[in-house]
PDB file of C-alpha atoms in Angstrom:
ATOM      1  CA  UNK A   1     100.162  82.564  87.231  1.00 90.00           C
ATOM      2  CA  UNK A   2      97.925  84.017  90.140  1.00 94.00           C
ATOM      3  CA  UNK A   3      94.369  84.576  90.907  1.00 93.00           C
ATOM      4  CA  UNK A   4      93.320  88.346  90.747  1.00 94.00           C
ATOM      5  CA  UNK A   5      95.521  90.293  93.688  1.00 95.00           C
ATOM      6  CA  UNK A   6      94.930  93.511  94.488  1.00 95.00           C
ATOM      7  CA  UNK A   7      97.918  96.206  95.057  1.00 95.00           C
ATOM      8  CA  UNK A   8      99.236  97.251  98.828  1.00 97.00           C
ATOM      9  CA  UNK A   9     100.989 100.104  99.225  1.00 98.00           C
ATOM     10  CA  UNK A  10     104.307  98.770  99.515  1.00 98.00           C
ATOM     11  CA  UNK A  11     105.898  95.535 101.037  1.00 98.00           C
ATOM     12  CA  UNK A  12     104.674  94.744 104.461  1.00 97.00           C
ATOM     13  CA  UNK A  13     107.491  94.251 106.782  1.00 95.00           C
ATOM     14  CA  UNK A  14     107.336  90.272 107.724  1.00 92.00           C
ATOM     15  CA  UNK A  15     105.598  89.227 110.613  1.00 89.00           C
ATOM     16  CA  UNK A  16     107.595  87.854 113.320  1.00 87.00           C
ATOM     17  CA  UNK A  17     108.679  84.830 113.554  1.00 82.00           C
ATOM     18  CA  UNK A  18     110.788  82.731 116.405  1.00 81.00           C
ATOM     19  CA  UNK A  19     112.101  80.302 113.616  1.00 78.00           C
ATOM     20  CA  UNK A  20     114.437  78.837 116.158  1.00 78.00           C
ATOM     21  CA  UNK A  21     111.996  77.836 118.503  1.00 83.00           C
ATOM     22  CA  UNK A  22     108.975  76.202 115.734  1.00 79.00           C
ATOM     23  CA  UNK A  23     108.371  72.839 116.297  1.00 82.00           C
ATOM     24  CA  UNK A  24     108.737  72.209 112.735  1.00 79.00           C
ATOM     25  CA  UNK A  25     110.914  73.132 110.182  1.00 75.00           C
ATOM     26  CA  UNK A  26     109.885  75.015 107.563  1.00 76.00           C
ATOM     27  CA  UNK A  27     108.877  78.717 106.421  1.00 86.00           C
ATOM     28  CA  UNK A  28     108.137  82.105 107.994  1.00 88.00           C
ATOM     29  CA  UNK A  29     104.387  83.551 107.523  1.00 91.00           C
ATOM     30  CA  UNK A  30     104.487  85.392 103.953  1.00 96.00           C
ATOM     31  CA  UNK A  31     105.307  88.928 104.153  1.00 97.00           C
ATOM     32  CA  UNK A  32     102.363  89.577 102.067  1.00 98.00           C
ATOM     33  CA  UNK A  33      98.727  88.206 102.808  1.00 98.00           C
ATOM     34  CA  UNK A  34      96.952  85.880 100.035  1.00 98.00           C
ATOM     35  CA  UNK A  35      95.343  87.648  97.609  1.00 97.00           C
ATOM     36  CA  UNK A  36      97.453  90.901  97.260  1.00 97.00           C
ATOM     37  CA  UNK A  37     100.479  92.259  96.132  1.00 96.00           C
ATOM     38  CA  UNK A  38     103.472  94.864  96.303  1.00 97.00           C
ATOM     39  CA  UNK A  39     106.033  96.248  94.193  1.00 96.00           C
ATOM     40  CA  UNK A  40     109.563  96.278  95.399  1.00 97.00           C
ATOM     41  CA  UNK A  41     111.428  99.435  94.971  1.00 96.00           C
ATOM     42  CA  UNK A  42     114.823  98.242  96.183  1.00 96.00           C
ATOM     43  CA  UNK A  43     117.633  95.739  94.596  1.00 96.00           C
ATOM     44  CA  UNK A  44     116.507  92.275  95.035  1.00 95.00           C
ATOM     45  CA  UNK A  45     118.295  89.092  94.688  1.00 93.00           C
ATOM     46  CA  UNK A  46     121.408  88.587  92.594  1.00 92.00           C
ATOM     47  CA  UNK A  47     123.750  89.437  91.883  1.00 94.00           C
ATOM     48  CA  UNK A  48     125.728  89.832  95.647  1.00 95.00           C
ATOM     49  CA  UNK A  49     128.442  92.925  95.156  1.00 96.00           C
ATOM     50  CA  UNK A  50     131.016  93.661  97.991  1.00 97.00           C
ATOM     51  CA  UNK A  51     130.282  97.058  99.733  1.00 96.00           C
ATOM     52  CA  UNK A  52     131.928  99.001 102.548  1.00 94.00           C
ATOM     53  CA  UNK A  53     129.054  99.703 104.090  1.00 89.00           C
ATOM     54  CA  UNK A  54     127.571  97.113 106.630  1.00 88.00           C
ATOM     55  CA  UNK A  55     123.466  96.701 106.157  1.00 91.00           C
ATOM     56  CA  UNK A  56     121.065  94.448 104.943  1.00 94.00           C
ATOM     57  CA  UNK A  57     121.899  92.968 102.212  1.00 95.00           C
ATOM     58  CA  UNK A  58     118.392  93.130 100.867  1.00 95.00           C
ATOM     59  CA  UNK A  59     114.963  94.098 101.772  1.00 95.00           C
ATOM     60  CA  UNK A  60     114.191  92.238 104.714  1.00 93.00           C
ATOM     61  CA  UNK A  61     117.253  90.285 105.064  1.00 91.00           C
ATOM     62  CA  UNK A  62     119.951  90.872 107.560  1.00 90.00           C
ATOM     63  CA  UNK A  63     123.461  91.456 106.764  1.00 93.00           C
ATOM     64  CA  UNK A  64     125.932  89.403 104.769  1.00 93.00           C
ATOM     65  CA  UNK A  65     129.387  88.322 104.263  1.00 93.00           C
ATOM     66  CA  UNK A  66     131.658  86.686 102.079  1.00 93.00           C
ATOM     67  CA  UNK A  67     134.206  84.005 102.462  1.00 93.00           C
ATOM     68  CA  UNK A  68     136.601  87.126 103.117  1.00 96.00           C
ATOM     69  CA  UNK A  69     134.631  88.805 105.789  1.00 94.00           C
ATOM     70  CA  UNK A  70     133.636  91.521 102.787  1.00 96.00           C
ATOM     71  CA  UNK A  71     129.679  93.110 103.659  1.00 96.00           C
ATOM     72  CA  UNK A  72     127.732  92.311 100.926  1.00 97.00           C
ATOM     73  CA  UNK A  73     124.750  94.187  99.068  1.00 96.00           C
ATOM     74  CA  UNK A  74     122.084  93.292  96.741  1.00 96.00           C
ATOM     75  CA  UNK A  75     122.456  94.458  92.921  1.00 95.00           C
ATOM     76  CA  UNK A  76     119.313  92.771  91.958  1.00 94.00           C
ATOM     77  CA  UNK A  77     116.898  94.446  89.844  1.00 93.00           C
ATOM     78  CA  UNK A  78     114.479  96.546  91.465  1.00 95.00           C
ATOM     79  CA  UNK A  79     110.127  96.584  90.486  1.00 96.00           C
ATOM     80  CA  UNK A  80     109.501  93.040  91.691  1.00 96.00           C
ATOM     81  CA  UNK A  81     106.261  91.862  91.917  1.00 97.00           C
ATOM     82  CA  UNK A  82     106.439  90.307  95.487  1.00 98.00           C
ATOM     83  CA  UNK A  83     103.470  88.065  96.277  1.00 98.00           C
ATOM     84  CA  UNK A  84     102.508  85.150  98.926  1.00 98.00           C
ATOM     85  CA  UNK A  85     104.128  82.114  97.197  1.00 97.00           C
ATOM     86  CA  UNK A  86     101.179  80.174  98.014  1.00 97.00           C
ATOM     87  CA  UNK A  87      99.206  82.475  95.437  1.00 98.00           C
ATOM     88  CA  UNK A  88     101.502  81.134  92.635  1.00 97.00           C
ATOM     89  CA  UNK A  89     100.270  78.407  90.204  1.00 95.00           C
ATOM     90  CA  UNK A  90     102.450  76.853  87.916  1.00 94.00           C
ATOM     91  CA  UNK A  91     105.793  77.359  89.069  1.00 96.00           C
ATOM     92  CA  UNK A  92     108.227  75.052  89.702  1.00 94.00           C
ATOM     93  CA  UNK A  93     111.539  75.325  91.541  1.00 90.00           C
ATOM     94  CA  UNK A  94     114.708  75.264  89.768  1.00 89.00           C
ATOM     95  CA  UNK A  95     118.413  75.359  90.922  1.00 75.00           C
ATOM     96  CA  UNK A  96     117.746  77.512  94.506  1.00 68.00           C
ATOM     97  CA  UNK A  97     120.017  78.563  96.825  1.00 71.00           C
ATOM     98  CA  UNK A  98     119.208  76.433  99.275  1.00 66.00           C
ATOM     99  CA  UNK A  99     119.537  76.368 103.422  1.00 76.00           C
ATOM    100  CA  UNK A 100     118.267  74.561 105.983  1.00 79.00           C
ATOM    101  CA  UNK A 101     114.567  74.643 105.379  1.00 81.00           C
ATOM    102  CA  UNK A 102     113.922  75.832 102.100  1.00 86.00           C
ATOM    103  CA  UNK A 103     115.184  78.973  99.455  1.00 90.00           C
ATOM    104  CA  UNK A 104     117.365  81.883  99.644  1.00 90.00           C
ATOM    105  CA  UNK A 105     117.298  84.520  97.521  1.00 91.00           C
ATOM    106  CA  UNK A 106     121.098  84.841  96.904  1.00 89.00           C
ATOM    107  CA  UNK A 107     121.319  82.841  93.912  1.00 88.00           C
ATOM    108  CA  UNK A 108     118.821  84.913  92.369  1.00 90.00           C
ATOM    109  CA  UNK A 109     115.589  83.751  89.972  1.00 93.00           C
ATOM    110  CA  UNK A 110     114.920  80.040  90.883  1.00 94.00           C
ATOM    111  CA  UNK A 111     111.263  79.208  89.847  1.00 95.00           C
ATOM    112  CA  UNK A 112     110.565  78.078  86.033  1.00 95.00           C
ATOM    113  CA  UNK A 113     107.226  78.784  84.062  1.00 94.00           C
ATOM    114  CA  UNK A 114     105.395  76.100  82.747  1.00 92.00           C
ATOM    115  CA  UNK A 115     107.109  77.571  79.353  1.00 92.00           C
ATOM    116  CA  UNK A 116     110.338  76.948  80.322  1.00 94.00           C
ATOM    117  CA  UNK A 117     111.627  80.354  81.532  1.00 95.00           C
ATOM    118  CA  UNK A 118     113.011  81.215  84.697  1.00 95.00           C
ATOM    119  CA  UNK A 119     110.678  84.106  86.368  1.00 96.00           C
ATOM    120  CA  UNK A 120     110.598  84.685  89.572  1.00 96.00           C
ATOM    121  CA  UNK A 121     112.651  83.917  92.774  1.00 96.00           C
ATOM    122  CA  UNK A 122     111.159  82.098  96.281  1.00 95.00           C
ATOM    123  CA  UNK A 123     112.543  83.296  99.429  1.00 94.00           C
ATOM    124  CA  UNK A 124     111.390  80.129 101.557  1.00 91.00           C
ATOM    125  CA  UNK A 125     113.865  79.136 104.301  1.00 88.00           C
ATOM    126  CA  UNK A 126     112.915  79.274 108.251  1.00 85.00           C
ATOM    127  CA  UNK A 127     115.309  82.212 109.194  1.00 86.00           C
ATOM    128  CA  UNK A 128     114.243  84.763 105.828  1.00 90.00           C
ATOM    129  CA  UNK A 129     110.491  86.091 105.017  1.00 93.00           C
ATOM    130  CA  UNK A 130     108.387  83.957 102.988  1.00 95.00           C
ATOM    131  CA  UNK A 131     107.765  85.635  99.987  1.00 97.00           C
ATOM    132  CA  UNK A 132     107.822  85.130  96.201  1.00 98.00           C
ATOM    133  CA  UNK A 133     109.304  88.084  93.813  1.00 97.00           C
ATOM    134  CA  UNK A 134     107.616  87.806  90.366  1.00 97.00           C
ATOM    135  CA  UNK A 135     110.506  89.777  87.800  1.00 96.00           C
ATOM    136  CA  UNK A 136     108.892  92.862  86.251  1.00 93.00           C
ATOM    137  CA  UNK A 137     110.829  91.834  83.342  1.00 93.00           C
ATOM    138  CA  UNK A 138     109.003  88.568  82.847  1.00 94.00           C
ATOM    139  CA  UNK A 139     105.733  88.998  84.464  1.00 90.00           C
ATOM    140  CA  UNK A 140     103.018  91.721  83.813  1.00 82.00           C
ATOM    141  CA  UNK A 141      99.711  92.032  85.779  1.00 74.00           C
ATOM    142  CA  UNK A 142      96.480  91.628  83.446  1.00 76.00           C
ATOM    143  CA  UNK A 143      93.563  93.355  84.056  1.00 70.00           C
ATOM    144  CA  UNK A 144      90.319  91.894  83.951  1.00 65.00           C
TER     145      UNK A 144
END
């Protein structure tokens, strides 16, 4: 699925990006450089549960709301693999949340193996970090 990465501490915090003023649409620089990799220790993805308490609704990701004004909060699982997407072979996208420019996270795993199973989930639109989260319970690093 990748090349050989090698480990960073934790999740880099995404560089910044003026999304609104880029000349072309498209995605943020990854949050992590090519050729390495973190593990995420916080909920990720879907599922989206109401919570009283206003704050990102994900690592990296501002808050959200529902329809009814409600704060939402990530429930995802935790122990992603999250890698540059561009270090990904083999993957192809499948039924993403989509916005403006690319993939949101909030619909939760939305890139397919070449066998068929859904395994990871691309973060790829303008406004969010580029980033790809490989699901622990899919994926498993190999060591040479």
């Amino acid at each position: 699925m990748t090349e050989p990465l090698t480990r960073l501490p934790a999740v880099p915090e995404p560089p910044f990006f003026a999304w609104w003023d880029a000349d072309e649409p498209g995605p943020s620089p990854a949050t992590v450089p090519s050729g390495c990799y973190a593990i995420e220790t916080e909920p990720y993805g879907a599922p989206l549960v109401v919570t009283d308490v206003p704050g990102p609704a994900m690592p990296r990701r501002g808050t959200m709301g529902n329809v009814d004004g409600q704060w939402l909060v990530s429930q995802g699982p935790r122990g992603n693999i999250v890698i540059n997407p561009d270090d990904a072979r083999g993957l192809t996208l499948q039924h993403a949340s989509s916005a403006c420019c690319g993939a949101t996270p909030d619909g939760g795993m939305n890139q397919l193996c070449a066998c068929g199973t859904l395994v990871a989930t691309l973060c790829s639109d303008c406004c969010l970090p580029y980033e790809l989260h490989l699901s622990a319970d899919h994926v498993r690093a190999i060591h040479p």
